[in-house]
Tab-separated table of C-alpha atoms and ligand atoms in Angstrom:
chain	number	residue	atom	x	y	z
A	1	MET	CA	115.064	104.051	116.952
A	2	LYS	CA	111.866	105.444	115.624
A	3	GLU	CA	109.433	103.052	115.444
A	4	THR	CA	106.938	102.902	112.557
A	5	HIS	CA	105.125	100.425	111.736
A	6	PHE	CA	104.416	98.960	108.255
A	7	ARG	CA	101.225	96.847	107.606
A	8	LYS	CA	101.861	94.323	104.649
A	9	ILE	CA	98.429	94.382	102.739
A	10	LYS	CA	98.186	90.666	101.792
A	11	LEU	CA	96.236	90.019	98.095
A	12	ARG	CA	97.405	87.997	95.115
A	13	ASP	CA	99.461	89.389	92.934
A	14	ALA	CA	100.108	92.436	94.311
A	15	ASP	CA	102.784	93.705	96.685
A	16	ILE	CA	101.166	96.942	99.022
A	17	ILE	CA	103.608	97.778	101.905
A	18	TYR	CA	101.255	100.879	104.409
A	19	LEU	CA	103.374	102.505	107.144
A	20	GLN	CA	100.987	104.714	108.725
A	21	ASP	CA	103.514	106.774	110.338
A	22	PHE	CA	105.666	107.519	107.593
A	23	LEU	CA	105.653	111.718	109.336
A	24	SER	CA	104.870	112.613	112.723
A	25	GLY	CA	101.938	114.325	113.311
A	26	LEU	CA	103.778	117.627	113.645
A	27	GLU	CA	105.499	116.610	110.541
A	28	ALA	CA	102.497	116.161	108.297
A	29	ASN	CA	101.047	119.253	109.509
A	30	ALA	CA	103.617	121.036	108.591
A	31	TYR	CA	104.123	119.092	105.177
A	32	PHE	CA	100.125	119.981	104.204
A	33	THR	CA	100.347	123.780	104.830
A	34	GLN	CA	103.463	124.450	103.397
A	35	LEU	CA	102.716	122.201	100.557
A	36	MET	CA	98.631	124.255	100.098
A	37	GLU	CA	100.156	127.216	100.137
A	38	GLU	CA	103.015	126.685	97.845
A	39	LEU	CA	102.043	123.909	95.425
A	40	LYS	CA	100.772	125.970	91.437
A	41	TRP	CA	97.755	123.629	91.667
A	42	GLU	CA	96.106	123.866	88.523
A	43	GLN	CA	92.545	122.751	87.355
A	44	HIS	CA	92.480	120.290	84.575
A	45	TYR	CA	90.606	119.203	81.681
A	46	ILE	CA	89.919	115.760	80.331
A	47	LYS	CA	87.912	115.169	77.214
A	48	LEU	CA	85.397	112.088	77.079
A	49	PHE	CA	83.534	111.302	74.056
A	50	GLY	CA	83.847	114.774	72.638
A	51	LYS	CA	82.694	116.540	76.008
A	52	THR	CA	84.663	118.651	78.028
A	53	HIS	CA	84.926	118.061	82.104
A	54	ALA	CA	86.839	119.204	84.662
A	55	GLN	CA	89.192	117.287	86.778
A	56	PRO	CA	87.703	116.368	90.298
A	57	ARG	CA	90.760	117.343	92.089
A	58	LEU	CA	92.946	120.213	91.097
A	59	THR	CA	97.042	118.560	90.313
A	60	ALA	CA	100.366	119.639	90.587
A	61	LEU	CA	103.940	117.848	88.377
A	62	TYR	CA	107.055	118.089	89.239
A	63	ALA	CA	110.631	116.630	88.392
A	64	GLU	CA	113.966	116.506	88.946
A	65	ASN	CA	114.741	116.968	85.254
A	66	ASP	CA	111.895	118.252	82.236
A	67	SER	CA	110.034	115.179	80.453
A	68	SER	CA	107.354	115.194	80.374
A	69	TYR	CA	104.610	112.961	81.497
A	70	THR	CA	101.192	111.801	79.606
A	71	TYR	CA	98.484	109.823	81.772
A	72	SER	CA	94.979	109.394	80.117
A	73	GLY	CA	95.556	111.954	77.622
A	74	LEU	CA	96.770	114.479	79.046
A	75	THR	CA	100.065	115.254	79.216
A	76	LEU	CA	102.152	117.662	82.076
A	77	GLN	CA	104.919	119.945	82.123
A	78	PRO	CA	106.293	118.800	85.173
A	79	HIS	CA	107.599	121.923	87.892
A	80	LYS	CA	111.069	121.648	88.888
A	81	PHE	CA	111.138	119.433	92.030
A	82	HIS	CA	109.826	122.120	95.359
A	83	PRO	CA	112.672	121.775	98.543
A	84	LEU	CA	110.297	119.790	100.347
A	85	LEU	CA	109.445	117.260	97.468
A	86	LYS	CA	113.019	117.268	97.583
A	87	ASN	CA	113.956	116.141	101.277
A	88	LEU	CA	110.445	113.525	100.643
A	89	THR	CA	112.425	112.056	98.444
A	90	GLU	CA	115.557	111.872	100.601
A	91	LYS	CA	113.096	110.466	103.433
A	92	LEU	CA	111.543	107.314	101.357
A	93	LYS	CA	115.458	106.247	100.174
A	94	GLU	CA	115.409	104.456	103.763
A	95	ILE	CA	111.969	103.146	102.536
A	96	THR	CA	113.156	101.874	99.187
A	97	PRO	CA	116.282	102.070	97.091
A	98	SER	CA	114.030	102.908	94.472
A	99	PRO	CA	115.166	106.486	93.023
A	100	PHE	CA	111.878	109.415	92.311
A	101	THR	CA	112.759	111.423	89.185
A	102	HIS	CA	108.879	112.564	89.264
A	103	CYS	CA	106.130	113.752	91.865
A	104	LEU	CA	102.069	114.021	90.986
A	105	ALA	CA	100.807	116.013	93.255
A	106	ASN	CA	97.233	115.897	93.860
A	107	LEU	CA	94.543	118.055	95.718
A	108	TYR	CA	91.112	116.909	96.579
A	109	ARG	CA	89.061	119.459	97.513
A	110	ASP	CA	86.512	117.881	99.343
A	111	GLY	CA	84.410	114.384	99.227
A	112	ASN	CA	83.130	116.008	96.315
A	113	ASP	CA	87.267	115.627	94.902
A	114	SER	CA	87.970	111.924	93.634
A	115	MET	CA	90.017	109.871	90.712
A	116	GLY	CA	89.015	107.529	88.393
A	117	LEU	CA	89.458	103.613	88.378
A	118	HIS	CA	92.638	103.376	86.885
A	119	SER	CA	96.413	101.404	86.350
A	120	ASP	CA	99.613	103.288	87.189
A	121	ASP	CA	101.107	101.644	84.194
A	122	GLU	CA	102.282	104.163	81.243
A	123	LYS	CA	105.278	102.598	78.987
A	124	GLU	CA	108.252	105.579	80.858
A	125	LEU	CA	106.890	103.517	84.562
A	126	GLY	CA	109.076	100.544	83.530
A	127	GLN	CA	108.295	96.859	84.389
A	128	ASN	CA	106.971	96.772	88.070
A	129	PRO	CA	107.306	100.096	88.913
A	130	VAL	CA	107.481	101.628	91.965
A	131	ILE	CA	105.249	103.703	93.621
A	132	ALA	CA	105.225	105.967	96.446
A	133	SER	CA	102.040	107.458	97.689
A	134	ILE	CA	102.075	110.110	100.570
A	135	SER	CA	98.144	111.257	101.696
A	136	LEU	CA	98.429	114.188	103.912
A	137	GLY	CA	94.892	116.191	105.816
A	138	ALA	CA	91.411	113.996	105.404
A	139	THR	CA	91.804	110.426	105.982
A	140	ARG	CA	90.108	109.260	102.457
A	141	LYS	CA	89.553	105.982	101.716
A	142	PHE	CA	91.672	104.161	98.477
A	143	ARG	CA	89.619	100.722	96.838
A	144	LEU	CA	91.674	98.613	95.139
A	145	LYS	CA	90.256	96.298	92.342
A	146	HIS	CA	91.677	92.913	90.586
A	147	LYS	CA	91.926	93.020	86.999
A	148	GLU	CA	90.735	89.199	87.010
A	149	PHE	CA	89.576	88.757	89.381
A	150	LYS	CA	86.268	90.689	90.245
A	151	ASP	CA	85.710	89.242	93.329
A	152	GLN	CA	88.908	90.724	94.707
A	153	LYS	CA	88.916	93.456	96.588
A	154	GLN	CA	89.830	96.276	99.381
A	155	ASP	CA	89.904	99.438	100.792
A	156	LEU	CA	92.101	101.102	102.602
A	157	LEU	CA	91.707	104.170	104.852
A	158	LEU	CA	95.122	106.301	103.726
A	159	GLU	CA	95.669	108.550	106.672
A	160	HIS	CA	97.626	111.617	107.364
A	161	GLY	CA	101.163	111.411	107.291
A	162	SER	CA	100.834	107.737	105.845
A	163	LEU	CA	102.531	106.147	103.306
A	164	LEU	CA	101.768	102.904	100.456
A	165	LEU	CA	104.521	101.885	98.696
A	166	MET	CA	102.735	99.503	95.649
A	167	GLN	CA	105.418	97.581	93.732
A	168	GLY	CA	106.518	94.578	92.745
A	169	THR	CA	103.268	93.299	89.853
A	170	THR	CA	100.467	95.328	91.427
A	171	GLN	CA	99.810	97.823	88.325
A	172	HIS	CA	100.082	95.327	85.914
A	173	TYR	CA	96.906	93.033	87.918
A	174	TRP	CA	94.565	95.703	90.279
A	175	LYS	CA	92.986	99.202	89.457
A	176	HIS	CA	93.005	101.711	91.879
A	177	GLU	CA	90.162	104.883	92.502
A	178	LEU	CA	89.604	107.747	95.695
A	179	PRO	CA	85.477	107.662	95.003
A	180	ARG	CA	84.012	110.669	96.354
A	181	THR	CA	82.290	110.162	99.250
A	182	LYS	CA	79.133	112.025	101.349
A	183	LYS	CA	80.707	112.312	104.144
A	184	GLU	CA	81.970	116.027	105.479
A	185	VAL	CA	85.780	116.079	104.757
A	186	GLY	CA	88.114	118.485	104.517
A	187	PRO	CA	90.826	118.485	101.438
A	188	ARG	CA	93.228	115.694	101.919
A	189	ILE	CA	97.047	116.008	99.522
A	190	ASN	CA	97.686	112.679	98.043
A	191	LEU	CA	101.912	112.985	96.648
A	192	THR	CA	102.487	110.073	94.382
A	193	PHE	CA	106.627	109.829	93.836
A	194	ARG	CA	107.594	108.144	90.444
A	195	ASN	CA	110.469	106.923	87.933
A	196	ILE	CA	110.152	107.458	84.984
A	197	ILE	CA	112.449	105.960	83.166
A	198	LYS	CA	113.813	108.080	79.256
B	1	AKG	O1	95.018	110.388	95.859
B	1	AKG	C1	94.995	109.052	95.608
B	1	AKG	O2	95.300	108.769	97.027
B	1	AKG	C2	95.391	108.261	94.039
B	1	AKG	C3	95.906	109.154	93.349
B	1	AKG	C4	96.730	107.706	92.617
B	1	AKG	O3	96.469	107.631	92.347
B	1	AKG	C5	97.209	108.528	91.744
B	1	AKG	O4	97.718	109.629	91.049
B	1	AKG	O5	97.559	107.877	90.431
B	2	FE2	FE1	97.052	105.792	91.026
């Protein structure tokens, strides 16, 4: 049997598991190359205080149905699941019984690309959502901050081929972000699988 390295992240009010080797190195390389080429990467813009800003990353939304997904004031219309994303939902079944209808793909082109502090707590995700986040490419720092207890923080390095599972009350009590970095880093793809309840 394949040996998997599960790490339970010990944080109050959270249920977070990190699997360093969800994908083997070779599998992860293949997914990275193909997804980079084949996903329909789009630049989106957000309005902040009346000013329009390009999001500091590219995104693509995929789903098994045609429900749109709204997050940080932006409604995205999904493309039909790419076969490789479908494969990954099958592989996730070995880890969690949670169904996943949608995959939000993010491409961080370099260290200037980032994602601001937020929780994945949109109404259509329901209570205590399970979010399965797969990382490919450059290792980047992922930071968690408790909403109430400001001294409660945790940095995690998300590695090529890894899976981060956030479940239980995590989104209720914690925010997370992917900060920019001045380090020279290559591109990174992150895939967050979510279950959208209609
Ligand atoms: O890139 C990451 O690891 C985080 C992505 C994320 O938080 C999201 O898509 O909601
Ligand atoms: Fe998130």
